[in-house]
GROMACS .gro file of C-alpha atoms in nm:
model
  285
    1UNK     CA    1  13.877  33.736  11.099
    2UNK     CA    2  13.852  33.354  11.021
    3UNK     CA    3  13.916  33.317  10.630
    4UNK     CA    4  13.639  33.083  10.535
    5UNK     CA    5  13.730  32.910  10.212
    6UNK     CA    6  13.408  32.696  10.119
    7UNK     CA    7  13.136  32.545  10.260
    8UNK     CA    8  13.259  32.147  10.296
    9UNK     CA    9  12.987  31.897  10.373
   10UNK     CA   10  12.644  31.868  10.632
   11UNK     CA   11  12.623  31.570  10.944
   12UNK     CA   12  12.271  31.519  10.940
   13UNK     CA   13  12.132  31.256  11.226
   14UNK     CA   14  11.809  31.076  11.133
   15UNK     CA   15  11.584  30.788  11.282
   16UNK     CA   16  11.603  30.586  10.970
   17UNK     CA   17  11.918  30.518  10.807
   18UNK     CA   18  11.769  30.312  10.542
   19UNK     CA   19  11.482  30.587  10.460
   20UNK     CA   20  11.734  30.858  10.389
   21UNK     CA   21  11.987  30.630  10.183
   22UNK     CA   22  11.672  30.574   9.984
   23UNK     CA   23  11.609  30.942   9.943
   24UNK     CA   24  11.968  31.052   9.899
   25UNK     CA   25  11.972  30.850   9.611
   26UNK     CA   26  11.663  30.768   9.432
   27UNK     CA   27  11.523  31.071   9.494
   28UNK     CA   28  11.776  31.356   9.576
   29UNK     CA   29  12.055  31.235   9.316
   30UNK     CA   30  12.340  31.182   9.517
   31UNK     CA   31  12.603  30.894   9.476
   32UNK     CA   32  12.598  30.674   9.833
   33UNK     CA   33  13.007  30.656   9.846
   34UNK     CA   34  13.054  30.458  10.187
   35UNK     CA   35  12.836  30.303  10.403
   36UNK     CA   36  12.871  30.169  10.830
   37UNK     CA   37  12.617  30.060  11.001
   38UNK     CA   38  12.518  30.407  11.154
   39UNK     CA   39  12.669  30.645  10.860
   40UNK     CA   40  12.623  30.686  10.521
   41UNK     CA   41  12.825  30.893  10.267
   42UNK     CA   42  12.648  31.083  10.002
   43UNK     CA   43  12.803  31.326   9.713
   44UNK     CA   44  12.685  31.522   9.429
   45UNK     CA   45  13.058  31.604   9.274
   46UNK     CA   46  13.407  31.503   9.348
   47UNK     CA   47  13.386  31.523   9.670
   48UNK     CA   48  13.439  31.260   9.976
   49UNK     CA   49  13.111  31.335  10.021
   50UNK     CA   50  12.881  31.653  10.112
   51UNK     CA   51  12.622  31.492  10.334
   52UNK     CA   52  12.656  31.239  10.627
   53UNK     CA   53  12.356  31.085  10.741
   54UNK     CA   54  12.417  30.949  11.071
   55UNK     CA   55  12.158  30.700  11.268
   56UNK     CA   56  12.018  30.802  11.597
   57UNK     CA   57  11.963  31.144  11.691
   58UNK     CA   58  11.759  31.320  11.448
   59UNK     CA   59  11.768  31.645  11.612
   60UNK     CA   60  12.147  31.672  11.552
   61UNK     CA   61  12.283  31.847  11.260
   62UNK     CA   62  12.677  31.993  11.199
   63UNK     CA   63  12.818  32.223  10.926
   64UNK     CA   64  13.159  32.261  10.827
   65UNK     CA   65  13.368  32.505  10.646
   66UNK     CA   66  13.699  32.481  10.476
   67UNK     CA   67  14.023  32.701  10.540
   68UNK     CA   68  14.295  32.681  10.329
   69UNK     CA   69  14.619  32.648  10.551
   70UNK     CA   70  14.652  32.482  10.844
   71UNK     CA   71  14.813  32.770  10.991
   72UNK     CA   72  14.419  32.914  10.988
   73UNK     CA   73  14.287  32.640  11.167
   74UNK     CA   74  14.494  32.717  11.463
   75UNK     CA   75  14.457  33.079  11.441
   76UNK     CA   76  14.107  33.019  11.397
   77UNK     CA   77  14.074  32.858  11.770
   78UNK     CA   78  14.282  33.081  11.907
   79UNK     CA   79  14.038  33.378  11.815
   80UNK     CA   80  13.722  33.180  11.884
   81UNK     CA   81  13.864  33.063  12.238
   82UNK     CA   82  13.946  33.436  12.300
   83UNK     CA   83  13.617  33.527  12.243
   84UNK     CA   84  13.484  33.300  12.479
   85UNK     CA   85  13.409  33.011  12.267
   86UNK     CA   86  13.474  32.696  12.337
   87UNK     CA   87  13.658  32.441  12.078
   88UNK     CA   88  13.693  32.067  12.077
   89UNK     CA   89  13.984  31.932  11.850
   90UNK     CA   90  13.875  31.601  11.647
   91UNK     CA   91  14.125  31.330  11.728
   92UNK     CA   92  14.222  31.042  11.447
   93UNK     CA   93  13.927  30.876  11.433
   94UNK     CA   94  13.709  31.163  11.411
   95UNK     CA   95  13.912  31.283  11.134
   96UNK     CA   96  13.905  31.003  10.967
   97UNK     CA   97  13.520  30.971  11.022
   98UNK     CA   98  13.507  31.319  10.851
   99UNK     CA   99  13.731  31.258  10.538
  100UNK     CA  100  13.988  31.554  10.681
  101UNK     CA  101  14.295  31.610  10.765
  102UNK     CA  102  14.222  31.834  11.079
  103UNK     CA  103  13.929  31.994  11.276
  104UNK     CA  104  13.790  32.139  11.546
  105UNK     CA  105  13.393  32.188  11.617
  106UNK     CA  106  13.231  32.468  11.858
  107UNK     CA  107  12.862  32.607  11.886
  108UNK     CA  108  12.796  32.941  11.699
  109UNK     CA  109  12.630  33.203  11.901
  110UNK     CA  110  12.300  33.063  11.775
  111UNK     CA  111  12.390  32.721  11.919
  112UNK     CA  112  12.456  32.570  11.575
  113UNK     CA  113  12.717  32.333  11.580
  114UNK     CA  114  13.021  32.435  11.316
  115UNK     CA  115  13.310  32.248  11.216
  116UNK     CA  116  13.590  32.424  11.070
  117UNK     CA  117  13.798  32.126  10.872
  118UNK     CA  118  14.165  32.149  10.652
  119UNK     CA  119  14.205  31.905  10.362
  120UNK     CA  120  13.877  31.767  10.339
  121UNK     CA  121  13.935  31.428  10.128
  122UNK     CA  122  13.816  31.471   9.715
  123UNK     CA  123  13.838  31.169   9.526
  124UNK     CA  124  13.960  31.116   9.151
  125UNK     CA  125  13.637  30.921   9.054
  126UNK     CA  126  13.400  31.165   8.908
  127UNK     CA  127  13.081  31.137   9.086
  128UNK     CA  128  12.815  30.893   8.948
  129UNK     CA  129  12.452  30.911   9.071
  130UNK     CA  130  12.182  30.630   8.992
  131UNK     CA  131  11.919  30.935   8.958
  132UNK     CA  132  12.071  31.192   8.684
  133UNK     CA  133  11.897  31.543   8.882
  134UNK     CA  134  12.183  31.741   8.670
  135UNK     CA  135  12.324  31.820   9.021
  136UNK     CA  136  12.677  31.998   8.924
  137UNK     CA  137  12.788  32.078   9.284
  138UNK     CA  138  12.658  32.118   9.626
  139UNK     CA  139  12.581  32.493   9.646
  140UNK     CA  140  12.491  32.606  10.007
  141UNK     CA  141  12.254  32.566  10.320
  142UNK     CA  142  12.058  32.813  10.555
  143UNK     CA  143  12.073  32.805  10.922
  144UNK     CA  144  11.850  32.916  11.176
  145UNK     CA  145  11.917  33.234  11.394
  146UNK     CA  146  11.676  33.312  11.684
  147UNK     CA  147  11.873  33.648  11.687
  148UNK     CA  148  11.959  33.777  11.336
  149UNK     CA  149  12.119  34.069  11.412
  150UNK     CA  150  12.362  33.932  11.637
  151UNK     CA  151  12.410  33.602  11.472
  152UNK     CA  152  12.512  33.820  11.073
  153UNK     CA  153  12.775  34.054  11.354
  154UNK     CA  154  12.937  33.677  11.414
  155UNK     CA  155  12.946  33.594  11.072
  156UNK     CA  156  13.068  33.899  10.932
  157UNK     CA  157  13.303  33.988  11.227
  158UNK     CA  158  13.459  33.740  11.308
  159UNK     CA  159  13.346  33.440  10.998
  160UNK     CA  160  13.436  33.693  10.737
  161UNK     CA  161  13.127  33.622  10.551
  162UNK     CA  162  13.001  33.915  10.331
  163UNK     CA  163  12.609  34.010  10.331
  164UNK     CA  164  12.526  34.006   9.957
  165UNK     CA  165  12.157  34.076   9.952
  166UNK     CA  166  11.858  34.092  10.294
  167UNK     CA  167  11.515  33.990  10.309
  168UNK     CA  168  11.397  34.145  10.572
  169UNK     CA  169  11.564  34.024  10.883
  170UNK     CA  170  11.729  33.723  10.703
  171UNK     CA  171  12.064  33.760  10.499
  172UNK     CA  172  12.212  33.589  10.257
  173UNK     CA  173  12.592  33.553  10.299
  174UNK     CA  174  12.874  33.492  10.055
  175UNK     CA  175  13.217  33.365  10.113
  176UNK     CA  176  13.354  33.365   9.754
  177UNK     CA  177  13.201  33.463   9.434
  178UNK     CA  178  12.894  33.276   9.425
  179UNK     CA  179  12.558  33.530   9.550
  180UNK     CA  180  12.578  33.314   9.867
  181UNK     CA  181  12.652  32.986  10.061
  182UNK     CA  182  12.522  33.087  10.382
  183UNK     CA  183  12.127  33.201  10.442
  184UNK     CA  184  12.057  33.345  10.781
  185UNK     CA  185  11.682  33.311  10.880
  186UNK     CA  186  11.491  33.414  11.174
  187UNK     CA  187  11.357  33.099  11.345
  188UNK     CA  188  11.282  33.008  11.715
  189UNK     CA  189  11.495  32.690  11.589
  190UNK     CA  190  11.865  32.633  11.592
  191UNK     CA  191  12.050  32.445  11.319
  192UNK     CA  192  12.048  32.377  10.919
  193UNK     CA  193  11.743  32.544  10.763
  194UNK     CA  194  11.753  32.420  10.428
  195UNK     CA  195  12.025  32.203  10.218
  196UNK     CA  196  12.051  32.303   9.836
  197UNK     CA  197  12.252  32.136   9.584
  198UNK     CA  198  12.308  32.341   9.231
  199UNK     CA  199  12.204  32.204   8.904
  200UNK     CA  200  12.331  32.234   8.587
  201UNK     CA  201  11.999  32.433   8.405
  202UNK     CA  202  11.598  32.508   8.415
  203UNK     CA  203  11.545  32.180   8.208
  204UNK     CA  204  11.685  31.989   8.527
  205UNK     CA  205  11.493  32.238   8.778
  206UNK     CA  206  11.168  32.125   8.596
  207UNK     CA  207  11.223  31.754   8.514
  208UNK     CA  208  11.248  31.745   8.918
  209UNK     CA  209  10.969  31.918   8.972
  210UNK     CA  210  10.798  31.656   8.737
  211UNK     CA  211  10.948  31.410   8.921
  212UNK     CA  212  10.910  31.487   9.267
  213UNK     CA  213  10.546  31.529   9.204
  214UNK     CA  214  10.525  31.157   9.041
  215UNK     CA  215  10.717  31.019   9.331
  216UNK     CA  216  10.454  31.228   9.584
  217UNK     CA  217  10.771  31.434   9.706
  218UNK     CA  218  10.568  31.759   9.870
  219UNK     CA  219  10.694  32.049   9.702
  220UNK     CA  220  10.732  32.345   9.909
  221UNK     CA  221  10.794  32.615   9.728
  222UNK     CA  222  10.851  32.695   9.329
  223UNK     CA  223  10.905  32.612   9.062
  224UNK     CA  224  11.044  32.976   9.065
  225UNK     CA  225  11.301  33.247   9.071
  226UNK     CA  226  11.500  33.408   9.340
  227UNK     CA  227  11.493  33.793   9.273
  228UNK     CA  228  11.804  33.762   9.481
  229UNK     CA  229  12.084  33.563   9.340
  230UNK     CA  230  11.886  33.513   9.012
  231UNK     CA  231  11.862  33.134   9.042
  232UNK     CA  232  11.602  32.911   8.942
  233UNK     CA  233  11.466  32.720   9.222
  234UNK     CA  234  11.257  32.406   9.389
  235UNK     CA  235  11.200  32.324   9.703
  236UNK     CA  236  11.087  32.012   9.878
  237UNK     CA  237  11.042  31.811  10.174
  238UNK     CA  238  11.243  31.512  10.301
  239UNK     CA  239  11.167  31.219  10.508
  240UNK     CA  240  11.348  31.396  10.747
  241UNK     CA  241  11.136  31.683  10.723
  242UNK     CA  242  11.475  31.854  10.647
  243UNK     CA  243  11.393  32.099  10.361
  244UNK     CA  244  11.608  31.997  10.031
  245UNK     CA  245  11.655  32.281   9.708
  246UNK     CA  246  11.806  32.224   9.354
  247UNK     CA  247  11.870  32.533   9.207
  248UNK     CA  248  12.047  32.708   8.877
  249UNK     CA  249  12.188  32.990   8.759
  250UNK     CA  250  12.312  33.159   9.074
  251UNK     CA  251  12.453  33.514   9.052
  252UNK     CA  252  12.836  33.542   9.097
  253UNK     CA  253  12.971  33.874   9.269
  254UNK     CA  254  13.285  33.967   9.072
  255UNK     CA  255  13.279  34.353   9.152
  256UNK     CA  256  13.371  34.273   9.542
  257UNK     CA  257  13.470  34.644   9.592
  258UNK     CA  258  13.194  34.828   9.408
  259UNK     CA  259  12.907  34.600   9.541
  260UNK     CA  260  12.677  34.759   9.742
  261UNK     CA  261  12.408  34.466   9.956
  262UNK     CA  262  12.032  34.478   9.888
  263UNK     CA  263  11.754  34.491  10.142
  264UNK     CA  264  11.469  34.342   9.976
  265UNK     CA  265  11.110  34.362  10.216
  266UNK     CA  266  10.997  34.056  10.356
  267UNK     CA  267  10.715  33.952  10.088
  268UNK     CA  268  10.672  33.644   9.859
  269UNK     CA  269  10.817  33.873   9.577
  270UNK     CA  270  11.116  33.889   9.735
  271UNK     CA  271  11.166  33.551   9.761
  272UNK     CA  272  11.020  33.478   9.403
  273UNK     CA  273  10.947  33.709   9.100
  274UNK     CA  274  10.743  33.482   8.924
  275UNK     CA  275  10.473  33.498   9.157
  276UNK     CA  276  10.591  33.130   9.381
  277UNK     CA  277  10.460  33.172   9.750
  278UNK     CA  278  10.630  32.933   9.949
  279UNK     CA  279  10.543  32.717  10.203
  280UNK     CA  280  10.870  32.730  10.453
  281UNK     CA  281  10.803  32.910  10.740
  282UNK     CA  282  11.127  33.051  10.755
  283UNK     CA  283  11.038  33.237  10.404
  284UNK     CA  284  10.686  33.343  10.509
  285UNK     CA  285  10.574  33.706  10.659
   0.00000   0.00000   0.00000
């Protein structure tokens, strides 16, 4: 199996570079690192950055993962090219358009384009946003599956995620400690489902939600909490219609040999147990 190390950073395309500068910023929180005329660099820690937007196509989206030794990477092509999948090796410039030291990218069974990355770039200025959301880290992102069953078996099999909890058909995934930095969710789509950054506490989940509303932000789903992974939760709408999540207080799986998954029914309770019904269709019955 491919030892995933961490989730590393989202290429989102969009129509309006400015729009989503504005949004990554004012709105979201996030530090604008670099800039190019068609790219812009955004971070909510020490990162290089954790999201790219990227002008033009705004049906294109990437994710990429970290592995630990370069000695992975290659071992990791090898087993995806022996299953059939095809992978494309970044030359200089694309590495250098990443912040990495080496990658390759290849389409998941699901047709979601991955990027598995080594070194990706941190920096030793400590991230400073003109919007203080609390955001501590960026925490995970769900992507679409049009066949869940098949799409956890890649994941599992051959990613090495771990299912930590179900709700219904979707699955939430874990790669590390944390309850999960993957979300599987059935969808006739293909792509990134939903981009969450972590914040530090509730105080910061609700002086969003105060905010957002002010700033007529539509709010999707919460204030709440996840029954899963114990976090408290918002969830709103971008410009890009892209659905955006600050969160707190995410369970951490420390008993890796003794845990047993959940499989919680497909409900709004499941998804919230303060009584939140959300409006993402992804989430809904």
């Amino acid at each position: 199996m491919i030892p995933l190390h961490d989730i590393s950073y989202l290429r989102l395309g969009c129509r309006d570079l400015d729009e989503m500068v504005q949004f990554g910023t004012r709105i979201l929180g996030l530090e604008l690192r670099e800039r190019t005329a068609t790219h812009a660099y955004l971070r909510g820690d020490n990162s290089a950055f954790n999201l790219c937007y990227i002008q033009g196509d705004a049906g294109y989206d990437a994710s990429a993962f970290e592995l630990s030794e370069y000695a992975q990477l290659r071992q990791a092509a090898e087993e995806l090219q022996a299953l059939g999948i095809a992978v494309q090796w970044g030359d200089e410039a694309a590495c250098a358009e990443r912040h990495v030291d080496a990658f390759f990218e290849f389409v998941d069974p699901n047709e979601n384009r991955i990027e598995l990355v080594y070194r990706p770039h941190v920096t030793g200025v400590r991230y400073f946003p003109c919007r203080d959301a609390g955001i501590t880290e960026f925490g995970h992102f769900g992507l679409h599956s049009r066949d869940i069953e098949r799409d956890l078996a890649f994941w599992t099999q051959t990613m090495s995620a771990r299912v930590s909890d179900r709700i219904g058909d979707g699955a939430l995934l874990r790669i590390d400690p944390v309850h999960h930095k993957i979300a599987l969710f059935s969808s006739d789509k293909t792509g990134v489902q939903h981009v969450n950054f972590q914040v530090e506490s509730i105080d910061d989940v609700m002086r969003s939600w105060y905010f957002l509303q002010e700033q007529g932000v539509p709010i999707v789903f919460g204030p709440g909490r996840h029954p899963t992974s114990t976090a408290i939760f918002i969830y709103f709408l971008g410009p890009d219609k892209r659905v955006y999540e600050y969160s707190s207080g995410v369970k951490r799986i420390t008993d890796e040999a003794e845990y047993v998954p959940r499989h919680f029914e497909m409900k709004p309770t499941s998804f919230c147990m303060w009584g939140a019904r959300p409006n993402v269709k992804e989430f809904s019955e």
